[in-house]
Amino acid sequence: MEVQPPEGRLATGCGAREILDRIADKWSLYVISLLGERTLRFTELKRGIDGISQRMLTVTLRALERDGLVSRTVYPVMPPRVDYTLTDLGRTLLETVTTLVGWADRNLEAIEAARADYDTRAQALRALTEGLPD
Amino acid sequence: MEVQPPEGRLATGCGAREILDRIADKWSLYVISLLGERTLRFTELKRGIDGISQRMLTVTLRALERDGLVSRTVYPVMPPRVDYTLTDLGRTLLETVTTLVGWADRNLEAIEAARADYDTRAQALRALTEGLPD
DNA sequence: CAGTATCCGAACAGATACTG
DNA sequence: CAGTATCTGTTCGGATACTG
């Protein structure tokens, strides 16, 4: 993978925005992270992603499959068995996604502190404005 | 920043999910990317992010400010002037975000090809199923 | 097990009008 | 310039019921 000289600044105007919106949502990030470790079945993914509903997992997996990031293998057995794994393209995303997820994990407290601080200030400001004439 | 041994697997269950959902949306990513280059004013950001509405830019900036990723400086002049810049915390996100945005940019075509392929297969499958008895 | 289908409330996001 | 406020259509996403 070489450097892309003609890129330079962000292509905010082009179709990259739509792509980003697809892959950079919380469920997709977690699916990619988990599949980065190994191939998983539907239920394993569901158990691995706390709080995801069956519907959202299905929707997310279909979108990732459509985008060519995840491949889906159906075994015609009873009970059914479906394996999900990252494609080569999907694997090129893995490092970035892992970094991002790790960042969120490490900076959880800092962000929550910032929020508490912001909320306190906002409330203090509101108290000052309270009952003031227009 | 040292390695975090107790992390190990993904903390999918904890509050990191909510954090990810906040920062990993298309507008936040673009705002962070742009502010990574330099401090910008509201209108400069708006012009730099193609397709964002005034409302969404405001909402996004407020959220990023609340999370302690972006700082907002108001100059009490007329006409008003407000500068937005990344905080130290925000700057720790920059490299990852830049990588992600760059990835989306570079792989636009591959993804669109995958989609076209998927859609073709889906349609072919539907054609086979067409009019079949239950 | 691995889904699909449907319903429905909640959150999101654009358009528009107004303001210090 | 840099917003806020409001209204409204759209999408998201959970709950539930059903299936090969």
XYZ file of C-alpha atoms (C1' of nucleotides) in Angstrom:
308
model
C 0.000 0.000 0.000
C 1.741 3.158 -1.184
C 1.270 6.774 -0.311
C -1.459 8.552 -2.213
C -0.071 11.922 -3.303
C -3.215 13.227 -4.994
C -5.185 12.769 -1.796
C -3.768 15.523 0.366
C -6.729 17.041 2.069
C -9.878 15.276 3.087
C -12.305 14.216 0.438
C -15.225 15.462 2.468
C -17.264 16.090 -0.605
C -17.127 12.676 -2.252
C -18.678 9.315 -1.561
C -16.249 8.496 1.237
C -18.674 10.112 3.635
C -21.296 7.503 2.999
C -18.756 4.701 3.397
C -17.568 6.093 6.697
C -21.103 6.333 7.917
C -21.576 2.654 7.200
C -18.467 1.247 8.801
C -18.051 3.719 11.619
C -21.074 2.869 13.664
C -20.774 1.157 16.993
C -22.155 -2.208 15.945
C -19.998 -2.535 12.830
C -16.887 -1.574 14.776
C -17.550 -4.248 17.355
C -18.325 -6.903 14.781
C -15.094 -6.140 12.946
C -13.148 -6.173 16.206
C -14.521 -9.519 17.250
C -14.054 -11.106 13.846
C -10.506 -9.825 13.947
C -9.778 -12.420 16.582
C -11.325 -15.330 14.750
C -14.218 -16.628 12.684
C -17.445 -16.637 14.652
C -20.969 -17.931 14.381
C -24.058 -15.764 14.633
C -24.784 -16.626 18.231
C -21.172 -16.229 19.264
C -21.193 -12.711 17.861
C -24.463 -11.969 19.582
C -23.079 -13.132 22.896
C -19.855 -11.212 22.315
C -21.542 -7.897 21.674
C -23.365 -6.941 24.802
C -26.636 -5.164 24.146
C -27.044 -5.890 20.443
C -30.413 -7.190 19.336
C -30.813 -10.056 16.908
C -32.201 -7.665 14.363
C -29.320 -5.200 14.576
C -26.754 -7.968 14.367
C -28.412 -9.317 11.241
C -28.688 -5.871 9.680
C -25.071 -5.039 10.524
C -23.741 -8.330 9.194
C -25.671 -7.988 5.938
C -24.322 -4.492 5.399
C -20.753 -5.591 6.121
C -21.173 -8.544 3.802
C -22.556 -6.313 1.072
C -19.606 -3.966 1.473
C -17.245 -6.885 1.019
C -15.777 -6.640 4.514
C -17.238 -9.808 5.965
C -17.906 -13.139 4.307
C -20.722 -15.441 5.264
C -20.571 -19.206 4.973
C -23.715 -21.264 5.340
C -23.456 -24.959 6.177
C -26.562 -26.823 5.050
C -26.898 -28.822 8.223
C -29.550 -29.147 10.847
C -29.511 -27.155 13.045
C -28.185 -24.443 10.721
C -24.638 -23.188 11.045
C -23.351 -19.931 9.623
C -19.785 -18.699 9.957
C -18.733 -15.104 9.662
C -15.187 -14.066 8.940
C -13.321 -10.984 7.773
C -12.437 -10.752 4.098
C -9.028 -9.511 2.997
C -10.540 -6.070 2.581
C -12.061 -6.281 6.018
C -8.757 -7.242 7.499
C -7.181 -4.048 6.176
C -9.556 -2.166 8.472
C -8.811 -4.229 11.516
C -5.846 -2.357 12.930
C -7.533 1.020 12.734
C -10.724 -0.288 14.238
C -8.889 -2.016 17.047
C -7.043 1.204 17.798
C -10.290 3.142 17.851
C -12.038 0.687 20.134
C -9.005 0.605 22.390
C -8.949 4.398 22.504
C -12.583 4.536 23.590
C -11.822 1.996 26.248
C -8.784 3.788 27.608
C -10.318 7.247 27.573
C -13.678 6.380 29.033
C -12.959 8.066 32.332
C -11.408 11.173 30.850
C -14.457 11.689 28.669
C -16.891 11.131 31.469
C -14.981 13.588 33.610
C -15.095 16.139 30.781
C -18.835 15.649 30.495
C -19.442 16.091 34.177
C -17.334 19.226 34.066
C -19.198 20.592 31.054
C -22.559 19.863 32.608
C -21.557 21.564 35.847
C -20.450 24.676 33.995
C -23.582 24.704 31.900
C -25.733 24.500 34.983
C -23.766 27.226 36.746
C -24.268 29.418 33.700
C -27.960 28.713 33.729
C -28.149 29.622 37.401
C -26.569 32.987 36.631
C -28.972 33.664 33.786
C -31.928 32.550 35.914
C -34.629 35.139 36.400
C -32.697 37.805 34.587
C -34.743 40.389 32.681
C -34.531 40.119 28.909
C 0.878 5.957 27.086
C 1.689 2.450 28.248
C 0.244 -0.872 27.364
C -2.876 -1.861 29.269
C -2.476 -5.484 30.308
C -5.872 -5.926 31.952
C -7.618 -4.928 28.752
C -7.045 -7.994 26.650
C -10.328 -8.584 24.919
C -12.826 -5.991 23.903
C -14.817 -4.314 26.583
C -17.980 -4.603 24.569
C -20.094 -4.647 27.647
C -18.979 -1.440 29.296
C -19.492 2.218 28.622
C -16.988 2.300 25.794
C -19.790 1.470 23.407
C -21.558 4.722 24.076
C -18.313 6.661 23.661
C -17.649 4.997 20.339
C -21.113 5.800 19.166
C -20.492 9.458 19.899
C -17.126 9.895 18.232
C -17.514 7.429 15.410
C -20.184 9.141 13.401
C -19.439 10.683 10.072
C -19.732 14.320 11.136
C -17.559 13.971 14.232
C -14.898 12.184 12.246
C -14.787 14.948 9.676
C -14.737 17.687 12.273
C -11.840 16.028 14.069
C -9.996 15.515 10.783
C -10.367 19.123 9.768
C -9.434 20.492 13.170
C -6.387 18.256 13.006
C -4.990 20.551 10.358
C -5.609 23.784 12.225
C -7.983 25.824 14.352
C -11.097 26.767 12.428
C -14.107 29.020 12.762
C -17.677 27.806 12.549
C -18.192 28.899 8.969
C -14.854 27.495 7.876
C -15.866 24.109 9.261
C -19.220 24.345 7.579
C -17.602 25.108 4.252
C -15.067 22.329 4.785
C -17.626 19.629 5.428
C -19.681 19.221 2.336
C -23.309 18.475 3.026
C -23.464 19.241 6.735
C -26.295 21.449 7.900
C -25.823 24.295 10.305
C -27.806 22.408 12.897
C -25.771 19.207 12.643
C -22.512 21.115 12.811
C -23.667 22.866 15.960
C -24.898 19.637 17.525
C -21.690 17.814 16.627
C -19.443 20.572 17.935
C -21.374 20.773 21.208
C -21.055 17.042 21.736
C -17.343 17.070 20.963
C -16.861 20.017 23.287
C -18.806 18.275 26.041
C -16.656 15.171 25.592
C -13.539 17.288 26.036
C -12.254 16.638 22.514
C -12.741 20.113 21.079
C -12.402 23.469 22.745
C -14.465 26.496 21.854
C -13.234 30.048 22.151
C -15.678 32.915 21.840
C -14.380 36.382 21.008
C -16.828 39.040 22.182
C -16.641 41.094 19.030
C -19.127 42.194 16.452
C -19.682 40.281 14.232
C -19.130 37.278 16.538
C -16.096 35.082 16.157
C -15.770 31.573 17.557
C -12.708 29.395 17.157
C -12.719 25.629 17.420
C -9.601 23.622 18.089
C -8.695 20.121 19.225
C -7.870 19.628 22.894
C -4.928 17.448 23.926
C -7.371 14.590 24.372
C -8.824 15.244 20.952
C -5.376 15.224 19.418
C -4.783 11.705 20.710
C -7.620 10.611 18.442
C -6.344 12.373 15.382
C -4.060 9.742 13.927
C -6.650 6.983 14.154
C -9.352 9.153 12.678
C -7.121 10.292 9.842
C -6.289 6.677 9.081
C -9.960 5.754 9.069
C -10.963 8.610 6.796
C -8.056 7.813 4.517
C -9.094 4.167 4.415
C -12.623 5.078 3.367
C -11.199 7.287 0.687
C -8.821 4.694 -0.706
C -11.291 1.819 -0.639
C -14.284 3.612 -2.041
C -14.112 1.796 -5.358
C -13.515 -1.640 -3.858
C -16.554 -1.248 -1.653
C -18.761 -0.016 -4.422
C -17.671 -2.933 -6.561
C -18.468 -5.336 -3.734
C -21.901 -3.801 -3.399
C -22.655 -4.047 -7.067
C -21.530 -7.665 -6.981
C -23.667 -8.437 -3.940
C -26.701 -6.793 -5.464
C -26.261 -8.728 -8.689
C -26.051 -12.021 -6.849
C -29.046 -11.149 -4.685
C -31.079 -10.367 -7.754
C -29.990 -13.546 -9.514
C -31.038 -15.503 -6.450
C -34.393 -13.790 -6.421
C -34.879 -14.633 -10.076
C -34.269 -18.317 -9.303
C -36.706 -18.295 -6.418
C -39.280 -16.429 -8.492
C -42.597 -18.191 -8.869
C -41.422 -21.305 -7.095
C -44.019 -23.286 -5.174
C -43.660 -23.067 -1.402
C -29.455 -22.240 15.321
C -30.016 -18.447 12.449
C -32.608 -16.090 10.865
C -37.255 -13.198 8.596
C -41.380 -10.218 9.118
C -44.022 -6.734 11.280
C -45.206 -3.168 14.414
C -44.278 1.003 16.687
C -42.164 4.549 19.608
C -37.853 7.267 19.864
C -34.113 9.556 18.088
C -32.210 11.795 14.047
C -31.703 15.251 10.751
C -33.290 18.779 7.118
C -35.785 23.188 6.287
C -37.042 27.434 7.863
C -37.376 31.510 10.651
C -35.415 34.381 14.007
C -31.379 36.823 16.977
C -27.269 39.133 19.589
C -21.064 35.524 12.020
C -22.632 32.040 14.818
C -25.789 30.492 16.431
C -31.042 29.050 18.742
C -35.857 27.444 18.227
C -39.349 24.919 16.140
C -41.629 21.894 13.091
C -41.710 17.774 10.519
C -40.620 13.734 7.707
C -37.367 9.792 7.942
C -34.698 6.376 9.845
C -33.310 3.642 13.662
C -33.857 0.105 16.592
C -36.240 -2.755 20.235
C -39.996 -6.192 21.068
C -42.469 -9.820 19.477
C -43.960 -13.650 16.711
C -42.925 -17.000 13.344
C -39.798 -20.544 10.332
C -36.555 -24.039 7.873
